[in-house]
Amino acid sequence: MQSHYLPLVRSQTPLVHCMTNLVVTNFSANGLLALGASPFMSVTPEEIAEIQNFAQALLINIGTINETDAKAMLIAGKAANKAGVPVVLDPVGVGATAFRQKIIKQLLAEINFAVIRGNAAEIAFLAGINWQGKGVDAVTGGDAADLSRLAKTVAQKYRCITALSGEIDFISDGKNVRQIQNGTQLFRKVTGSGCLLGAVIGAFLGVAQPADYFAASIEACAVYAVAGELAARDLSRETGTFAINFINRLGTIDALQLADKARISEI
Amino acid sequence: MQSHYLPLVRSQTPLVHCMTNLVVTNFSANGLLALGASPFMSVTPEEIAEIQNFAQALLINIGTINETDAKAMLIAGKAANKAGVPVVLDPVGVGATAFRQKIIKQLLAEINFAVIRGNAAEIAFLAGINWQGKGVDAVTGGDAADLSRLAKTVAQKYRCITALSGEIDFISDGKNVRQIQNGTQLFRKVTGSGCLLGAVIGAFLGVAQPADYFAASIEACAVYAVAGELAARDLSRETGTFAINFINRLGTIDALQLADKARISEI
Amino acid sequence: MQSHYLPLVRSQTPLVHCMTNLVVTNFSANGLLALGASPFMSVTPEEIAEIQNFAQALLINIGTINETDAKAMLIAGKAANKAGVPVVLDPVGVGATAFRQKIIKQLLAEINFAVIRGNAAEIAFLAGINWQGKGVDAVTGGDAADLSRLAKTVAQKYRCITALSGEIDFISDGKNVRQIQNGTQLFRKVTGSGCLLGAVIGAFLGVAQPADYFAASIEACAVYAVAGELAARDLSRETGTFAINFINRLGTIDALQLADKARISEI
């Protein structure tokens, strides 16, 4: 694929306001910095509305959410909507507890999201399908047509882009779906791999026009997956080394590698 | 030693609910993932009881505890006890402040712990002995018989397994004590080395029957110490590299290495 | 330069109480451990006053501050002042939001800081100058005389040492200014590089007499910058590797390397 937004991220250094979970703050900030973006990490109720005045994107990630955070996210999300700042939602583990389900319902009702990024189980939950009833193996081994349909359904339901991550990524704007056949199994063994992707999508949205959010999301996912593929070279289960390689690769990945490696197709 | 629980951890992927401190969330989650377990990080009061319905183990670590966390830990611990989920306690720095002492007293009064893991000073505090009065050097250089007795005393007092970590690890069920002479001095120079061990013990309990918690705890500590020993090879003070190597080693350590390296004996 | 305080840090293991942001807890603790100091991470209101009884230094970093943290920092800072424990302030992103400005004003009014460490924009804000009006490039490319004057002005205004970090570091006691021409551009690409420096300054203050805080701050910044320079060798944009190398280098840097590499001069 032709690299269009990656050079813009590096030249414009978009500020990505991350309201994310306590496990991945450091990895997310370092990943954004490596890529060329500028992280701003804050869940402080007193300042999260003001930040939308200078942010280029907002990430809302519910990985370790509590009541205070949820209120802050509602305020920040609405302020971002008003200011025209694109908002990415990462509904981490939404199916796991009643509390997360309640919070996600509120967030989806009150905020317009530009992109929702999640794994198959999370996107299925938003589609109203009990994916876990199909077994966990289905998530990784699963049927491409099913996963593609899931991504499309959620994009239509919430009028946004969906990025369903897994062995293959499926990105949909509700009409079209693109699949990306890159990446590595090692992503699943590093905490925050998905969370950082949400932040990276934010960085790409931050240098794109709203009409181009679909294209920007596809490129973000492709850059991420190819960087992961390159980082996993010659590794089997050395996930410590992989995480470090991956940060390196986010810093060094270029247009040539992307053109050479990215396997993107319609589905 | 023969490896019995490690393969079960890798095949069953036990979910370990970590209620742990803000410094080590990322390292703990990545360590569990590398090993083959599944971390779930949450201290959210609204969901921590529900999580016990699908968790295989619960870790309570007081490293950066506050009043809100303490209440959540009490709720989670009692729910885990009711659901038959084994609970590991890590009384980080319990002797340091009056607040920690108050909280630990409550936790020990209201929750049945399967395992208490700590360093010599923390276990000594639980035994009612002012270890710091003996100097800090005694903790590392100390007398094996003293440390063994400490582990046994606390195991009897709280009717649980004690895992006293240090240059030599001492694990006791209140009757027997095993010492593990593996590990590396570099553990002390990486924050969360002890905290992650608590989580790893949780993963091993999560695939064991209650009657076998002593055996599972010994194997957990041995796997951990041998992985550390292998990770420290050829290093002197390069603790950044050690931490990465160690995550790698948790992913690659196998039955053969354990059989070859583990030095476990009765004391 | 002659190394005076580094050996003292390694032999005395000063306990540095870090009240810092959620993004850098792990990196800060590991950096202090590598260097030879002892981190204590807590923002718990119930214990932060008591900690000043055994801490050798206190760091207050407002990177992800909220109302609760702010109150705790005021309590801790005043207790540290009373106990004679040196306090370091890191006014992260102070210019970014009204909330941070309000908090910093309170902290500066009620606590006597031994050292304030920040980048050019943060120090300029404390000096009452709107640095952002001069553009961001000025911060990195900027005029040494301007930056030196900024450091001196803030040191005079708050009767403390100022450490202004950037491509060149400027350290001032209000009368004199020293510049350190070491370091690496990669620091800017690793989150918490500045935050960890604040903690490291704390460690050096923790082994110095109040009359020598200026000298100790200069050595802390020089050790840090030289370790960064050595860690960046042969790297271009591999920031994952750099962060690990840097932790290693904090552990291995010695008097000889410091004497050989440090470029410190009056300005």
Short mmCIF file of N, CA and C in Angstrom, two decimals, chain B residues 204-266:
data_model
loop_
_atom_site.label_atom_id
_atom_site.label_comp_id
_atom_site.label_asym_id
_atom_site.label_seq_id
_atom_site.Cartn_x
_atom_site.Cartn_y
_atom_site.Cartn_z
N PHE B 204 -0.29 -20.85 39.30
CA PHE B 204 -0.07 -22.27 39.62
C PHE B 204 -1.19 -22.81 40.52
N LEU B 205 -1.63 -22.02 41.50
CA LEU B 205 -2.77 -22.45 42.33
C LEU B 205 -4.00 -22.66 41.47
N GLY B 206 -4.12 -21.83 40.44
CA GLY B 206 -5.32 -21.86 39.59
C GLY B 206 -5.48 -23.14 38.79
N VAL B 207 -4.42 -23.93 38.71
CA VAL B 207 -4.52 -25.22 38.01
C VAL B 207 -4.33 -26.39 38.96
N ALA B 208 -4.36 -26.11 40.28
CA ALA B 208 -4.13 -27.17 41.27
C ALA B 208 -5.36 -27.36 42.16
N GLN B 209 -5.44 -28.50 42.79
CA GLN B 209 -6.45 -28.75 43.81
C GLN B 209 -5.96 -28.17 45.14
N PRO B 210 -6.89 -27.75 46.01
CA PRO B 210 -6.48 -27.17 47.29
C PRO B 210 -5.51 -28.06 48.07
N ALA B 211 -5.68 -29.35 48.00
CA ALA B 211 -4.79 -30.25 48.73
C ALA B 211 -3.36 -30.19 48.19
N ASP B 212 -3.20 -29.66 46.98
CA ASP B 212 -1.87 -29.62 46.36
C ASP B 212 -1.27 -28.22 46.29
N TYR B 213 -1.84 -27.28 47.02
CA TYR B 213 -1.34 -25.90 46.94
C TYR B 213 0.12 -25.79 47.39
N PHE B 214 0.52 -26.63 48.33
CA PHE B 214 1.92 -26.58 48.78
C PHE B 214 2.85 -26.96 47.62
N ALA B 215 2.53 -28.08 46.98
CA ALA B 215 3.34 -28.55 45.83
C ALA B 215 3.32 -27.52 44.69
N ALA B 216 2.15 -26.95 44.44
CA ALA B 216 2.04 -25.97 43.34
C ALA B 216 2.85 -24.71 43.65
N SER B 217 2.84 -24.30 44.92
CA SER B 217 3.61 -23.11 45.31
C SER B 217 5.11 -23.35 45.18
N ILE B 218 5.54 -24.53 45.57
CA ILE B 218 6.97 -24.86 45.44
C ILE B 218 7.37 -24.82 43.97
N GLU B 219 6.56 -25.43 43.12
CA GLU B 219 6.91 -25.45 41.70
C GLU B 219 6.90 -24.03 41.12
N ALA B 220 5.91 -23.23 41.51
CA ALA B 220 5.86 -21.84 41.02
C ALA B 220 7.14 -21.09 41.37
N CYS B 221 7.56 -21.21 42.62
CA CYS B 221 8.78 -20.50 43.06
C CYS B 221 10.02 -21.04 42.37
N ALA B 222 10.04 -22.34 42.11
CA ALA B 222 11.20 -22.94 41.45
C ALA B 222 11.27 -22.50 39.98
N VAL B 223 10.14 -22.53 39.29
CA VAL B 223 10.09 -22.08 37.89
C VAL B 223 10.58 -20.63 37.82
N TYR B 224 10.08 -19.82 38.75
CA TYR B 224 10.42 -18.40 38.76
C TYR B 224 11.91 -18.19 39.00
N ALA B 225 12.44 -18.88 39.98
CA ALA B 225 13.84 -18.69 40.36
C ALA B 225 14.78 -19.21 39.27
N VAL B 226 14.43 -20.31 38.67
CA VAL B 226 15.29 -20.86 37.61
C VAL B 226 15.22 -19.96 36.37
N ALA B 227 14.04 -19.46 36.03
CA ALA B 227 13.93 -18.52 34.90
C ALA B 227 14.79 -17.29 35.16
N GLY B 228 14.80 -16.81 36.40
CA GLY B 228 15.62 -15.66 36.75
C GLY B 228 17.11 -15.97 36.62
N GLU B 229 17.48 -17.16 37.06
CA GLU B 229 18.88 -17.58 36.99
C GLU B 229 19.35 -17.62 35.54
N LEU B 230 18.52 -18.18 34.68
CA LEU B 230 18.86 -18.26 33.25
C LEU B 230 18.90 -16.87 32.64
N ALA B 231 17.99 -16.00 33.06
CA ALA B 231 17.92 -14.64 32.50
C ALA B 231 19.14 -13.81 32.89
N ALA B 232 19.73 -14.13 34.03
CA ALA B 232 20.85 -13.32 34.55
C ALA B 232 22.21 -13.75 33.99
N ARG B 233 22.23 -14.85 33.26
CA ARG B 233 23.48 -15.35 32.68
C ARG B 233 24.22 -14.26 31.94
N ASP B 234 25.52 -14.15 32.19
CA ASP B 234 26.39 -13.20 31.48
C ASP B 234 26.09 -11.75 31.81
N LEU B 235 25.23 -11.48 32.77
CA LEU B 235 24.95 -10.10 33.15
C LEU B 235 25.59 -9.81 34.50
N SER B 236 25.97 -8.53 34.69
CA SER B 236 26.42 -8.15 36.03
C SER B 236 25.43 -7.16 36.64
N ARG B 237 25.37 -5.93 36.05
CA ARG B 237 24.44 -4.95 36.62
C ARG B 237 23.48 -4.40 35.58
N GLU B 238 23.30 -5.09 34.46
CA GLU B 238 22.45 -4.59 33.37
C GLU B 238 21.00 -5.01 33.66
N THR B 239 20.36 -4.26 34.53
CA THR B 239 19.04 -4.68 35.00
C THR B 239 17.95 -4.45 33.95
N GLY B 240 18.18 -3.52 33.02
CA GLY B 240 17.21 -3.33 31.94
C GLY B 240 17.14 -4.58 31.09
N THR B 241 18.29 -5.07 30.68
CA THR B 241 18.35 -6.29 29.88
C THR B 241 17.82 -7.48 30.68
N PHE B 242 18.15 -7.53 31.96
CA PHE B 242 17.68 -8.65 32.78
C PHE B 242 16.16 -8.75 32.78
N ALA B 243 15.48 -7.63 32.95
CA ALA B 243 14.01 -7.66 33.02
C ALA B 243 13.42 -8.22 31.72
N ILE B 244 14.00 -7.84 30.60
CA ILE B 244 13.52 -8.33 29.30
C ILE B 244 13.83 -9.82 29.14
N ASN B 245 15.06 -10.19 29.45
CA ASN B 245 15.44 -11.61 29.42
C ASN B 245 14.50 -12.45 30.28
N PHE B 246 14.15 -11.90 31.42
CA PHE B 246 13.35 -12.67 32.36
C PHE B 246 11.95 -12.94 31.79
N ILE B 247 11.34 -11.93 31.18
CA ILE B 247 10.04 -12.15 30.52
C ILE B 247 10.21 -13.22 29.43
N ASN B 248 11.27 -13.11 28.66
CA ASN B 248 11.53 -14.15 27.65
C ASN B 248 11.60 -15.54 28.28
N ARG B 249 12.34 -15.64 29.37
CA ARG B 249 12.57 -16.94 30.01
C ARG B 249 11.29 -17.53 30.61
N LEU B 250 10.40 -16.66 31.10
CA LEU B 250 9.12 -17.18 31.59
C LEU B 250 8.34 -17.84 30.45
N GLY B 251 8.57 -17.35 29.24
CA GLY B 251 7.89 -17.94 28.08
C GLY B 251 8.53 -19.22 27.58
N THR B 252 9.84 -19.35 27.80
CA THR B 252 10.53 -20.48 27.18
C THR B 252 10.95 -21.57 28.16
N ILE B 253 10.90 -21.28 29.46
CA ILE B 253 11.37 -22.28 30.43
C ILE B 253 10.55 -23.57 30.27
N ASP B 254 11.25 -24.70 30.34
CA ASP B 254 10.56 -25.97 30.12
C ASP B 254 10.94 -27.01 31.18
N ALA B 255 10.30 -28.14 31.10
CA ALA B 255 10.47 -29.20 32.10
C ALA B 255 11.93 -29.63 32.22
N LEU B 256 12.62 -29.67 31.10
CA LEU B 256 14.01 -30.10 31.09
C LEU B 256 14.90 -29.14 31.88
N GLN B 257 14.72 -27.85 31.61
CA GLN B 257 15.52 -26.85 32.34
C GLN B 257 15.24 -26.92 33.83
N LEU B 258 13.97 -27.10 34.16
CA LEU B 258 13.59 -27.16 35.57
C LEU B 258 14.22 -28.38 36.24
N ALA B 259 14.13 -29.51 35.57
CA ALA B 259 14.71 -30.75 36.11
C ALA B 259 16.22 -30.59 36.29
N ASP B 260 16.83 -29.91 35.35
CA ASP B 260 18.28 -29.75 35.33
C ASP B 260 18.79 -28.79 36.40
N LYS B 261 18.04 -27.70 36.61
CA LYS B 261 18.57 -26.58 37.40
C LYS B 261 18.03 -26.46 38.82
N ALA B 262 16.78 -26.87 39.03
CA ALA B 262 16.14 -26.56 40.31
C ALA B 262 16.84 -27.26 41.47
N ARG B 263 17.17 -26.49 42.49
CA ARG B 263 17.83 -27.04 43.68
C ARG B 263 16.89 -26.87 44.87
N ILE B 264 16.05 -27.89 45.05
CA ILE B 264 15.04 -27.83 46.10
C ILE B 264 15.36 -28.87 47.15
N SER B 265 15.26 -28.48 48.42
CA SER B 265 15.53 -29.46 49.47
C SER B 265 14.70 -29.18 50.71
N GLU B 266 14.55 -30.21 51.53
CA GLU B 266 13.88 -30.04 52.82
C GLU B 266 14.78 -29.28 53.78
#
